[in-house]
Coordinates of C-alpha atoms in Angstrom, one line a residue:
Chain A
M722 CA 30.3 -15.2 0.4
N723 CA 31.8 -12.5 2.5
E724 CA 33.1 -13.1 6.0
I725 CA 29.8 -11.9 7.6
E726 CA 27.8 -14.4 5.6
L727 CA 30.3 -17.1 6.5
L728 CA 30.0 -16.2 10.1
A729 CA 26.2 -16.2 10.0
S730 CA 26.4 -19.8 8.9
L731 CA 28.7 -20.8 11.7
R732 CA 26.8 -22.9 14.3
D733 CA 23.5 -22.3 12.5
E734 CA 22.6 -25.9 13.2
V735 CA 21.7 -24.8 16.7
P736 CA 17.9 -25.0 16.5
L737 CA 15.4 -22.3 17.3
T738 CA 13.3 -24.0 19.9
A739 CA 11.2 -22.7 22.7
S740 CA 12.5 -23.0 26.2
T741 CA 10.0 -23.7 29.0
R742 CA 12.8 -23.2 31.6
V743 CA 13.3 -19.7 30.4
E744 CA 9.6 -18.8 30.5
S745 CA 9.0 -20.6 33.8
A746 CA 11.9 -18.5 35.3
V747 CA 10.1 -15.3 34.2
L748 CA 6.9 -16.5 35.7
T749 CA 8.6 -17.2 39.0
E750 CA 10.2 -13.8 39.0
I751 CA 6.9 -12.1 38.3
A752 CA 5.4 -14.0 41.2
A753 CA 8.3 -13.0 43.4
S754 CA 7.8 -9.4 42.5
R755 CA 4.1 -9.6 43.3
Q756 CA 5.0 -11.1 46.7
Q757 CA 7.7 -8.5 47.2
A758 CA 5.1 -5.8 46.7
A759 CA 2.7 -7.5 49.0
D760 CA 5.4 -7.7 51.7
G761 CA 6.1 -4.0 51.5
G762 CA 9.3 -4.1 49.4
R763 CA 11.4 -7.0 50.8
R764 CA 13.2 -8.7 48.0
H765 CA 12.4 -12.3 47.1
R766 CA 15.0 -13.8 44.9
A767 CA 13.4 -15.9 42.3
P768 CA 15.0 -19.3 41.8
R769 CA 16.6 -19.6 38.4
P770 CA 16.6 -22.8 36.5
R771 CA 20.1 -24.3 36.6
R772 CA 21.8 -26.9 34.6
G773 CA 25.5 -27.7 34.7
P774 CA 28.1 -26.0 36.8
A775 CA 28.0 -22.3 37.6
F776 CA 30.7 -20.2 36.0
R777 CA 32.6 -17.6 37.8
P778 CA 32.5 -14.2 36.2
G779 CA 35.1 -14.0 33.5
F780 CA 37.3 -11.2 32.4
R781 CA 39.2 -10.2 29.4
P782 CA 38.0 -7.9 26.7
A783 CA 39.1 -5.3 24.4
F784 CA 41.1 -3.7 21.8
R785 CA 40.5 -0.2 20.8
P786 CA 37.8 1.2 18.6
V787 CA 38.9 3.5 15.8
I788 CA 37.8 6.5 17.8
A789 CA 40.6 7.6 19.9
G790 CA 42.1 10.8 20.9
V791 CA 44.0 13.6 22.3
L792 CA 43.8 14.5 25.9
A793 CA 44.1 18.2 25.3
A794 CA 41.8 18.9 28.2
A795 CA 42.0 18.3 31.8
V796 CA 41.1 15.4 34.0
G797 CA 39.9 17.2 37.1
A798 CA 36.6 18.4 38.5
G799 CA 35.6 21.9 37.7
A800 CA 33.0 24.3 36.6
Y801 CA 30.7 23.5 33.7
A802 CA 30.1 25.2 30.5
G803 CA 26.7 26.5 29.8
V804 CA 24.8 23.5 28.8
E805 CA 21.1 23.1 29.4
L806 CA 19.3 19.9 30.3
S807 CA 15.6 19.6 30.3
G808 CA 12.7 17.5 29.3
I809 CA 13.5 14.1 30.8
A810 CA 11.6 11.3 29.0
G811 CA 11.5 7.8 30.2
H812 CA 12.7 6.6 33.6
G813 CA 14.6 3.9 35.3
G814 CA 17.7 2.5 33.6
A815 CA 17.5 4.5 30.4
Y816 CA 16.1 7.9 29.6
T817 CA 16.6 10.8 27.3
V818 CA 17.2 14.5 28.1
A819 CA 17.0 17.5 25.8
W820 CA 20.5 18.9 25.6
S821 CA 21.7 22.2 24.4
G822 CA 25.3 23.3 24.2
R823 CA 28.3 23.8 22.1
P824 CA 29.7 20.3 21.2
A825 CA 32.6 21.7 19.2
A826 CA 33.8 24.3 21.7
Q827 CA 37.3 23.8 22.9
W828 CA 37.7 22.6 26.4
P829 CA 40.0 24.2 28.9
S830 CA 43.4 22.6 29.5
T831 CA 44.3 24.2 32.8
A832 CA 44.4 21.2 35.1
H833 CA 47.6 19.7 33.7
P834 CA 50.9 21.4 34.8
S835 CA 53.1 22.2 31.9
Y836 CA 56.8 22.7 31.8
G837 CA 56.9 23.9 28.2
R838 CA 56.8 22.2 24.9
A839 CA 58.5 18.8 24.8
T840 CA 60.4 18.3 21.6
S841 CA 62.0 15.0 22.1
E842 CA 61.0 11.7 23.8
T843 CA 63.6 12.3 26.6
Q844 CA 62.2 15.8 27.2
L845 CA 58.7 14.4 27.2
I846 CA 59.5 11.9 29.8
T847 CA 61.3 14.4 32.0
Y848 CA 58.4 16.8 31.8
V849 CA 55.6 14.2 32.3
T850 CA 57.4 12.7 35.3
R851 CA 57.7 16.1 36.8
A852 CA 54.1 16.9 36.0
A853 CA 52.9 13.6 37.5
A854 CA 54.7 14.4 40.8
A855 CA 53.3 17.9 40.9
M856 CA 49.7 16.8 40.2
P857 CA 49.2 13.1 40.9
G858 CA 45.6 13.0 39.5
R859 CA 42.7 11.3 41.1
A860 CA 40.1 8.7 40.5
P861 CA 36.6 9.8 39.5
K862 CA 34.1 9.2 42.3
P863 CA 31.5 6.5 41.6
D864 CA 28.8 9.1 41.1
E865 CA 30.9 11.5 39.1
W866 CA 31.1 11.2 35.3
V867 CA 34.0 11.3 32.9
A868 CA 33.2 13.4 29.8
V869 CA 34.9 12.4 26.6
K870 CA 35.2 14.3 23.4
T871 CA 36.5 12.6 20.3
E872 CA 37.0 13.3 16.7
S873 CA 37.2 10.4 14.2
A874 CA 37.9 10.2 10.4
H875 CA 35.7 8.4 8.0
S876 CA 35.7 7.9 4.2
A877 CA 33.0 8.4 1.6
E878 CA 34.4 5.3 -0.1
G879 CA 33.4 3.2 2.9
E880 CA 35.1 1.3 5.7
G881 CA 35.7 -2.4 6.2
G882 CA 38.4 -2.8 8.8
Y883 CA 40.1 0.4 7.6
L884 CA 39.2 3.4 5.5
F885 CA 38.7 2.3 1.8
G886 CA 39.4 5.8 0.6
P887 CA 40.8 9.1 1.7
P888 CA 39.7 10.3 5.2
D889 CA 37.3 12.9 3.8
K890 CA 34.7 12.9 6.6
R891 CA 35.3 13.8 10.2
Q892 CA 32.9 13.8 13.1
I893 CA 32.9 14.9 16.7
D894 CA 31.3 12.8 19.4
L895 CA 30.6 13.6 23.0
A896 CA 30.1 10.8 25.6
W897 CA 29.9 10.6 29.4
I898 CA 30.8 7.5 31.4
R899 CA 30.0 7.3 35.1
G900 CA 33.0 7.0 37.5
D901 CA 32.1 3.4 38.3
Q902 CA 32.1 2.7 34.5
C903 CA 28.6 1.2 34.8
A904 CA 26.5 3.9 33.1
S905 CA 26.9 6.0 30.0
A906 CA 25.4 8.9 28.1
S907 CA 26.0 10.1 24.6
L908 CA 24.9 12.7 22.0
P909 CA 24.5 12.3 18.3
S910 CA 27.6 13.0 16.3
V911 CA 28.2 16.4 14.8
P912 CA 30.4 17.2 11.8
A913 CA 33.9 18.2 12.7
T914 CA 33.4 21.3 10.6
T915 CA 30.9 22.6 13.2
A916 CA 32.1 26.0 14.4
P917 CA 33.2 26.0 18.1
G918 CA 30.6 28.7 18.9
T919 CA 27.7 26.9 17.3
T920 CA 25.0 25.9 19.8
I921 CA 23.4 22.5 19.1
T922 CA 20.1 21.3 20.5
G923 CA 19.8 17.6 20.6
T924 CA 18.9 14.6 22.7
L925 CA 21.2 13.1 25.4
S926 CA 20.6 9.4 25.7
V927 CA 21.5 8.1 29.2
M928 CA 21.9 4.4 30.3
T929 CA 22.1 4.1 34.1
T930 CA 21.7 0.4 34.2
G931 CA 22.8 -2.3 31.9
Y932 CA 26.0 -0.6 30.7
Y933 CA 29.3 -2.3 31.4
G934 CA 32.3 -0.1 30.7
P935 CA 35.8 -1.5 30.8
G936 CA 36.1 -0.9 34.6
C937 CA 32.6 -2.1 35.5
Q938 CA 32.0 -5.3 37.5
G939 CA 35.0 -7.4 36.5
T940 CA 35.1 -6.1 32.9
T941 CA 38.5 -4.9 31.6
L942 CA 40.4 -4.1 28.5
G943 CA 42.4 -6.6 26.5
G944 CA 45.9 -6.8 27.8
W945 CA 45.0 -5.4 31.2
K946 CA 44.1 -7.4 34.3
S947 CA 42.0 -4.4 35.4
V948 CA 41.6 -0.8 34.4
T949 CA 40.2 0.6 37.7
Y950 CA 42.1 3.6 38.8
S951 CA 43.3 1.9 42.0
Y952 CA 44.7 -1.0 40.0
L953 CA 46.4 1.3 37.4
D954 CA 47.8 3.4 40.2
S955 CA 49.3 0.3 41.9
L956 CA 51.3 -0.8 38.9
P957 CA 55.1 -0.6 39.0
T958 CA 56.7 2.4 37.3
A959 CA 60.0 0.8 36.6
P960 CA 60.0 0.1 32.8
A961 CA 61.2 -3.5 33.0
A962 CA 58.7 -4.4 35.8
L963 CA 55.8 -2.7 34.0
E964 CA 56.7 -4.4 30.7
D965 CA 56.6 -7.8 32.5
V966 CA 53.1 -7.0 33.8
L967 CA 51.9 -5.9 30.3
A968 CA 53.4 -8.9 28.5
Q969 CA 52.0 -11.3 31.1
N970 CA 48.5 -9.8 31.0
A971 CA 48.2 -9.4 27.2
G972 CA 48.3 -13.1 26.6
P973 CA 46.5 -14.1 23.5
D974 CA 44.7 -10.8 23.1
F975 CA 47.3 -9.5 20.6
A976 CA 49.3 -11.0 17.8
G977 CA 53.0 -10.4 17.4
D978 CA 56.2 -10.6 19.4
R979 CA 56.6 -9.3 23.0
S980 CA 57.3 -5.8 22.0
Q981 CA 54.3 -5.7 19.7
V982 CA 52.1 -7.1 22.3
I983 CA 53.2 -4.5 24.9
F984 CA 52.8 -1.7 22.3
Q985 CA 49.2 -2.8 21.5
A986 CA 48.4 -3.1 25.2
I987 CA 49.6 0.5 25.8
D988 CA 47.6 1.6 22.7
G989 CA 44.5 -0.1 24.1
L990 CA 44.7 1.6 27.4
L991 CA 45.4 5.1 26.0
D992 CA 43.0 4.8 23.2
A993 CA 40.0 2.5 23.9
G994 CA 40.5 3.1 27.6
E995 CA 40.5 6.8 27.7
T996 CA 37.8 7.0 25.0
D997 CA 35.7 4.8 27.3
G998 CA 36.2 7.0 30.3
V999 CA 39.1 5.1 31.9
V1000 CA 41.2 7.7 33.8
V1001 CA 44.9 6.9 33.6
P1002 CA 47.0 8.1 36.6
P1003 CA 49.7 10.5 35.4
K1004 CA 52.5 8.5 37.0
L1005 CA 51.4 5.5 34.9
S1006 CA 51.3 7.6 31.7
A1007 CA 54.9 8.7 32.5
A1008 CA 55.9 5.0 33.1
L1009 CA 54.2 3.9 29.8
Y1010 CA 56.1 6.6 27.9
R1011 CA 59.3 5.3 29.4
V1012 CA 58.4 1.8 28.2
L1013 CA 57.7 3.1 24.8
Q1014 CA 61.0 5.0 24.7
Q1015 CA 63.0 1.8 25.2
L1016 CA 60.8 -0.8 23.6
P1017 CA 62.5 -2.5 20.6
G1018 CA 60.8 -1.6 17.4
V1019 CA 59.3 1.7 18.6
Q1020 CA 60.4 4.9 16.9
F1021 CA 59.8 8.5 17.7
E1022 CA 58.9 11.4 15.4
S1023 CA 56.9 14.7 15.2
A1024 CA 53.3 14.0 14.4
T1025 CA 50.1 15.7 13.7
D1026 CA 46.8 14.6 15.1
L1027 CA 43.4 14.5 13.2
A1028 CA 42.5 18.0 14.5
G1029 CA 45.7 19.4 13.0
R1030 CA 47.6 19.8 16.3
Q1031 CA 51.3 19.1 16.5
G1032 CA 52.3 16.3 18.8
L1033 CA 55.0 13.7 19.5
G1034 CA 54.5 10.3 17.9
F1035 CA 55.6 6.9 19.1
F1036 CA 55.1 4.4 16.3
M1037 CA 55.6 0.8 15.5
V1038 CA 55.1 -1.2 12.3
L1039 CA 52.7 -4.0 12.8
E1040 CA 52.0 -7.0 10.7
G1041 CA 54.7 -5.8 8.3
Y1042 CA 52.6 -3.3 6.4
Y1043 CA 51.1 -0.6 8.6
K1044 CA 52.3 1.9 11.0
L1045 CA 50.4 2.5 14.2
E1046 CA 51.3 5.8 15.8
L1047 CA 50.3 7.1 19.2
V1048 CA 50.4 10.9 19.4
I1049 CA 51.2 12.7 22.6
D1050 CA 50.4 16.3 23.4
P1051 CA 53.8 18.1 23.7
Y1052 CA 52.4 20.6 26.3
T1053 CA 50.1 18.6 28.6
Y1054 CA 52.0 15.3 27.9
T1055 CA 48.7 13.4 27.6
Y1056 CA 47.5 11.1 24.9
M1057 CA 46.1 12.9 21.8
G1058 CA 45.2 10.2 19.4
F1059 CA 46.4 7.6 16.9
K1060 CA 46.9 7.2 13.2
D1061 CA 47.2 4.0 11.2
V1062 CA 49.0 4.3 7.8
A1063 CA 50.1 1.7 5.3
V1064 CA 53.9 1.8 5.0
R1065 CA 54.0 -0.4 1.9
D1066 CA 51.7 -1.6 -0.7
H1067 CA 49.7 -4.5 0.6
V1068 CA 47.2 -6.9 -0.9
M1069 CA 44.4 -8.2 1.2
T1070 CA 42.6 -11.2 -0.3
G1071 CA 39.4 -11.8 1.4
T1072 CA 36.2 -13.8 0.9
D1073 CA 34.6 -10.8 -0.7
G1074 CA 37.4 -9.9 -3.0
T1075 CA 40.8 -8.5 -3.1
R1076 CA 41.7 -5.1 -1.9
Y1077 CA 44.9 -3.2 -2.6
L1078 CA 46.4 -0.9 0.1
K1079 CA 48.7 1.7 -1.3
Q1080 CA 51.7 2.9 0.6
G1081 CA 50.8 6.1 2.5
Q1082 CA 47.1 5.2 2.6
V1083 CA 45.5 6.3 5.9
L1084 CA 43.8 3.3 7.4
G1085 CA 42.4 4.9 10.6
W1086 CA 42.8 8.3 12.2
A1087 CA 41.2 9.7 15.4
A1088 CA 41.8 12.1 18.2
L1089 CA 40.8 12.5 21.8
L1090 CA 39.9 16.1 22.1
G1091 CA 39.2 16.0 25.8
Q1092 CA 38.5 13.9 28.9
A1093 CA 37.4 15.6 32.1
I1094 CA 35.6 14.7 35.3
V1095 CA 32.2 16.3 35.7
E1096 CA 29.3 16.0 38.1
G1097 CA 26.7 14.6 35.7
P1098 CA 26.0 13.4 32.2
G1099 CA 25.6 16.1 29.7
Q1100 CA 27.9 18.5 31.5
L1101 CA 31.0 20.0 29.9
P1102 CA 34.1 21.3 31.7
G1103 CA 34.4 25.0 31.4
Chain B
M1016 CA 6.7 -19.8 16.5
S1017 CA 3.4 -21.5 16.9
E1018 CA 0.9 -20.5 19.5
R1019 CA 1.0 -22.6 22.7
S1020 CA -1.1 -23.5 25.6
P1021 CA -0.8 -21.1 28.6
V1022 CA 0.7 -23.9 30.7
L1023 CA 4.4 -24.6 30.8
R1024 CA 6.1 -27.8 31.9
D1025 CA 9.8 -27.6 32.6
D1026 CA 12.4 -30.3 32.3
E1027 CA 11.8 -31.5 35.9
G1028 CA 8.1 -32.0 35.1
V1029 CA 6.9 -29.0 37.1
V1030 CA 3.8 -27.4 35.5
W1031 CA 3.7 -23.7 35.5
H1032 CA 0.3 -22.2 35.0
L1033 CA 0.2 -18.9 33.4
P1034 CA -1.7 -16.3 35.3
A1035 CA -5.2 -15.4 34.0
S1036 CA -4.1 -12.0 32.9
V1037 CA -1.4 -13.6 30.8
R1038 CA -3.7 -16.0 29.3
T1039 CA -5.8 -13.1 28.3
G1040 CA -2.7 -11.4 27.1
L1041 CA -1.7 -14.3 25.0
A1042 CA -5.1 -14.3 23.4
T1043 CA -5.5 -10.6 22.9
S1044 CA -2.1 -9.0 22.8
T1045 CA -0.5 -10.6 19.9
A1046 CA -1.2 -7.5 17.9
D1047 CA 0.4 -5.3 20.5
N1048 CA 4.0 -4.4 19.9
D1049 CA 6.6 -5.1 22.5
A1050 CA 6.8 -1.6 23.7
T1051 CA 3.1 -1.6 24.4
V1052 CA 3.2 -4.9 26.2
I1053 CA 6.2 -3.7 28.3
R1054 CA 4.4 -0.5 29.2
H1055 CA 1.3 -2.5 30.3
S1056 CA 3.6 -4.8 32.4
L1057 CA 4.5 -1.9 34.6
S1058 CA 1.1 -1.9 36.1
D1059 CA 0.3 -5.6 35.3
P1060 CA 3.7 -7.5 35.7
E1061 CA 2.2 -10.7 34.4
Q1062 CA 2.0 -9.1 30.9
F1063 CA 5.8 -9.5 30.8
A1064 CA 5.4 -13.2 30.3
I1065 CA 4.3 -12.4 26.8
V1066 CA 7.7 -10.9 26.0
A1067 CA 9.4 -14.0 27.2
H1068 CA 6.9 -16.2 25.2
R1069 CA 7.7 -14.2 22.1
H1070 CA 11.5 -14.0 22.3
A1071 CA 12.8 -16.8 24.5
A1072 CA 13.6 -19.1 21.6
A1073 CA 15.6 -16.4 19.7
I1074 CA 17.6 -15.4 22.8
T1075 CA 18.2 -19.0 23.8
R1076 CA 19.5 -19.8 20.3
Y1077 CA 21.8 -16.8 20.3
V1078 CA 23.2 -17.6 23.7
T1079 CA 23.6 -21.3 22.8
R1080 CA 25.6 -20.4 19.7
R1081 CA 27.9 -18.4 21.9
L1082 CA 28.2 -20.5 25.0
G1083 CA 26.8 -24.0 24.3
T1084 CA 23.9 -25.8 25.8
D1085 CA 25.3 -26.1 29.4
A1086 CA 25.2 -22.4 30.1
A1087 CA 22.6 -21.3 27.6
E1088 CA 19.4 -21.7 29.5
D1089 CA 20.8 -20.1 32.6
V1090 CA 21.9 -17.1 30.7
A1091 CA 18.8 -16.9 28.6
A1092 CA 16.6 -17.0 31.7
E1093 CA 18.8 -14.4 33.4
T1094 CA 18.4 -12.2 30.4
F1095 CA 14.6 -12.1 30.9
L1096 CA 14.9 -11.6 34.6
V1097 CA 17.2 -8.6 34.1
A1098 CA 14.9 -7.3 31.4
F1099 CA 11.9 -7.7 33.8
R1100 CA 13.6 -5.8 36.5
Q1101 CA 14.8 -3.1 34.1
R1102 CA 11.6 -2.8 32.1
A1103 CA 10.7 0.6 33.5
G1104 CA 13.7 1.9 31.7
Y1105 CA 12.9 0.3 28.3
S1106 CA 12.9 3.2 25.8
G1107 CA 12.5 1.3 22.6
D1108 CA 9.8 2.5 20.3
G1109 CA 10.1 -0.3 17.8
R1110 CA 7.8 -3.2 17.2
D1111 CA 10.0 -5.7 19.0
C1112 CA 12.4 -5.5 21.9
L1113 CA 14.8 -8.1 20.6
P1114 CA 17.7 -5.7 20.2
W1115 CA 17.3 -4.7 23.9
L1116 CA 17.2 -8.3 25.0
Y1117 CA 20.2 -9.2 22.8
G1118 CA 22.1 -6.4 24.5
I1119 CA 21.3 -7.8 27.9
A1120 CA 22.2 -11.3 26.8
T1121 CA 25.4 -10.2 25.3
R1122 CA 26.5 -8.5 28.6
L1123 CA 25.6 -11.7 30.5
C1124 CA 27.6 -13.8 28.1
H1125 CA 30.7 -11.8 29.4
R1126 CA 30.6 -13.9 32.6
H1127 CA 31.4 -16.9 30.4
W1128 CA 34.1 -15.2 28.4
R1129 CA 36.8 -17.7 29.2
S1130 CA 34.5 -20.6 28.5
E1131 CA 33.3 -19.2 25.2
T1132 CA 36.9 -18.5 24.1
K1133 CA 38.0 -22.0 25.2
Q1134 CA 35.4 -23.6 23.1
L1135 CA 36.3 -21.5 20.1
R1136 CA 39.9 -22.5 20.5
L1137 CA 39.0 -26.1 20.7
L1138 CA 37.1 -25.8 17.5
A1139 CA 40.0 -24.0 15.9
R1140 CA 42.5 -26.7 17.0
T1141 CA 40.5 -29.8 16.4
G1142 CA 37.7 -28.9 13.9
A1143 CA 35.2 -30.4 16.4
D1144 CA 32.7 -28.0 17.8
P1145 CA 31.5 -28.7 21.4
V1146 CA 28.7 -26.2 20.9
T1147 CA 27.1 -27.8 18.0
E1148 CA 28.0 -31.4 18.9
P1149 CA 24.6 -32.1 20.5
F1150 CA 22.8 -31.0 17.3
T1151 CA 25.0 -32.6 14.7
D1152 CA 25.1 -36.1 13.5
R1153 CA 28.6 -37.5 13.9
V1154 CA 28.9 -38.7 10.3
D1155 CA 27.5 -35.5 9.0
A1156 CA 30.1 -33.6 11.0
Q1157 CA 33.0 -35.6 9.5
V1158 CA 31.7 -35.3 6.0
T1159 CA 31.2 -31.6 6.1
A1160 CA 34.3 -30.7 8.1
S1161 CA 35.9 -27.8 6.3
A1162 CA 38.9 -25.5 6.7
V1163 CA 36.6 -22.5 7.1
K1164 CA 35.0 -23.2 10.4
P1165 CA 38.2 -23.6 12.4
R1166 CA 39.6 -20.5 10.8
L1167 CA 36.5 -18.5 11.8
A1168 CA 36.7 -19.9 15.3
A1169 CA 40.3 -19.0 15.6
A1170 CA 39.6 -15.4 14.5
L1171 CA 36.7 -15.1 16.8
S1172 CA 38.6 -16.4 19.7
R1173 CA 41.2 -13.7 19.3
L1174 CA 38.8 -10.8 18.9
P1175 CA 38.5 -8.5 21.9
K1176 CA 35.2 -8.6 23.7
P1177 CA 33.6 -5.4 22.2
Q1178 CA 34.5 -6.5 18.7
R1179 CA 33.2 -10.0 19.1
D1180 CA 30.0 -8.7 20.6
A1181 CA 29.4 -6.3 17.8
L1182 CA 30.2 -8.8 15.1
L1183 CA 28.0 -11.6 16.5
L1184 CA 25.1 -9.2 17.1
Q1185 CA 25.3 -8.4 13.5
A1186 CA 25.9 -11.9 12.1
W1187 CA 23.9 -14.0 14.6
A1188 CA 21.2 -11.6 15.8
D1189 CA 20.7 -9.7 12.5
L1190 CA 20.9 -6.4 14.3
T1191 CA 21.7 -3.2 12.3
Y1192 CA 24.6 -0.9 13.4
D1193 CA 22.1 1.4 15.0
Q1194 CA 20.4 -1.4 16.9
I1195 CA 23.8 -2.7 18.0
A1196 CA 24.8 0.8 19.3
R1197 CA 21.6 1.0 21.3
A1198 CA 21.9 -2.6 22.5
T1199 CA 25.4 -2.2 23.8
G1200 CA 25.2 1.4 24.9
V1201 CA 28.0 2.8 22.7
Q1202 CA 28.0 5.3 19.9
L1203 CA 27.2 4.4 16.3
G1204 CA 30.7 5.3 15.2
T1205 CA 32.2 3.0 17.8
V1206 CA 30.1 0.1 16.5
Q1207 CA 31.1 0.8 13.0
S1208 CA 34.7 0.8 13.8
R1209 CA 34.5 -2.3 16.0
I1210 CA 32.8 -4.2 13.2
S1211 CA 35.2 -2.9 10.7
R1212 CA 38.2 -4.0 12.6
A1213 CA 36.6 -7.4 13.5
R1214 CA 35.8 -8.0 9.8
R1215 CA 39.3 -7.0 8.8
R1216 CA 40.7 -9.6 11.2
L1217 CA 38.4 -12.3 9.9
R1218 CA 39.2 -11.4 6.3
E1219 CA 42.9 -11.7 7.1
Q1220 CA 42.4 -15.0 8.9
L1221 CA 40.6 -16.4 5.8
A1222 CA 42.8 -14.8 3.3
D1223 CA 44.7 -17.8 2.0
L1224 CA 41.7 -20.0 1.6
N1225 CA 40.6 -21.0 -1.8
P1226 CA 37.2 -19.3 -2.5
A1227 CA 35.9 -22.7 -3.6
Q1228 CA 36.3 -23.8 0.0
M1229 CA 34.0 -21.1 1.2
N1230 CA 30.7 -22.4 0.0
E1231 CA 27.9 -22.0 2.5
G1232 CA 27.6 -25.8 2.8
D1233 CA 31.1 -26.0 4.2
L1234 CA 30.0 -24.6 7.5
R1235 CA 27.2 -27.0 8.1

């Protein structure tokens, strides 16, 4: 049995039985909606069947998905590239829109002040601190959207927690997350070989209700008490104080010693967070780089992102056999992406067999090609 | 699921009479797919009871497996209430709307994240599962105790929320990657990577177990 089959058997003694409580609750709601309509729109709250104590909304999610990235482009409202939206189908909480535009086109990177190419971690921190002071950044308004462009690597030999073979397939994805993190939109992936000037016509899928991003209604990322802009902007910038906050909040979300926990929390915010539309205040980015600079076990080197761009890499060896590297743009000082590479041969014995990782094998690789605030889903900065 | 009388009686003994249009619906709409029923419910809300009638058991079971019996009926009921209020936005074209409902239920389970994790950790530490205890004979539970179940629970308890959701939607709700993507509102590639990472963690958690310990029966 593989692990999915084992998992499918877990708790399968729970029976499949009809619930009259559930059906009666629906009937009550239907009756309330009828009454509401008859009353001219006043809302009647249907009583819900209750059993046991109520739970208060909980917190605590996340890690990062493999898709990650490089923040080559700007976080800042601006003009929009020539995309066309038409043909709305459906209504209410989810709908589709015909979309036409150039998904592989490069986004502008003018909203970040640059003081030249950073070539060392010390220079990076000097420049990013200066840039954060010059342009503090801002939160997206609740009705604005954060456009996110990512590139991720895949393997023709398959994936199962990591790439089983060489990263021989790459794809670009465009997504939009509303400023309040409670709505999203996305387009089908396109191959990374798509020429920047190629215009694609596709369908934009929009969810305006029922989507809970990491900053929506008490949801957050693993290792972070909250990822709202106001919370992130309120965090201390002194490295020791910020480390304490990260170590305290990470709790059981991550394995490893204190340094590894902090490193993974930072990775989670920069990667999963920014990929999911979380906007990181520049002064926090600067503070996080300062933490990385002095965190035991973190090393620094020149690095290349999935899109072939040169960057600055902070890396740490995790679980004794793979290197997780965060790549920072040397010109905009923003997050570019990550790369997981095996640093030694490693044998993984699982329920569905044994797999052998070879030293140097790329386990995961992705880039954030852009993140920008726009006025609506489907719009691109430009 | 067997066909049932269009009268419901809840645990407090209250009898709920299905509206006439639903009785008609139960009799005549069994051939209609969910998308058709939901579309009809926009003009005739009572039709939505058919959706609850079809899928309440599956959603309740899924939520029970995640949260236990105490919270399950509340969350399952809320799932259908949310679905009813959002039915105008339902865009599925498939025969059943279960993936949509599983997505709503999964998001509602997030309110009980701490409780869910606490119960998994209890199972990991003690081998006793508070979720299945009401359904398991005590002697049977002792006989079939295995090393696998606590390991799985430990791994699940440590998974970040998006990974746990994606994995359980695959393993417990039998959704495809594409259905999970639509149910959770994320891109297909994100689902693939979340499940990949979650499986990797599970595999590592179970790595040192003897394959002979991993028979299906060990989990029951």
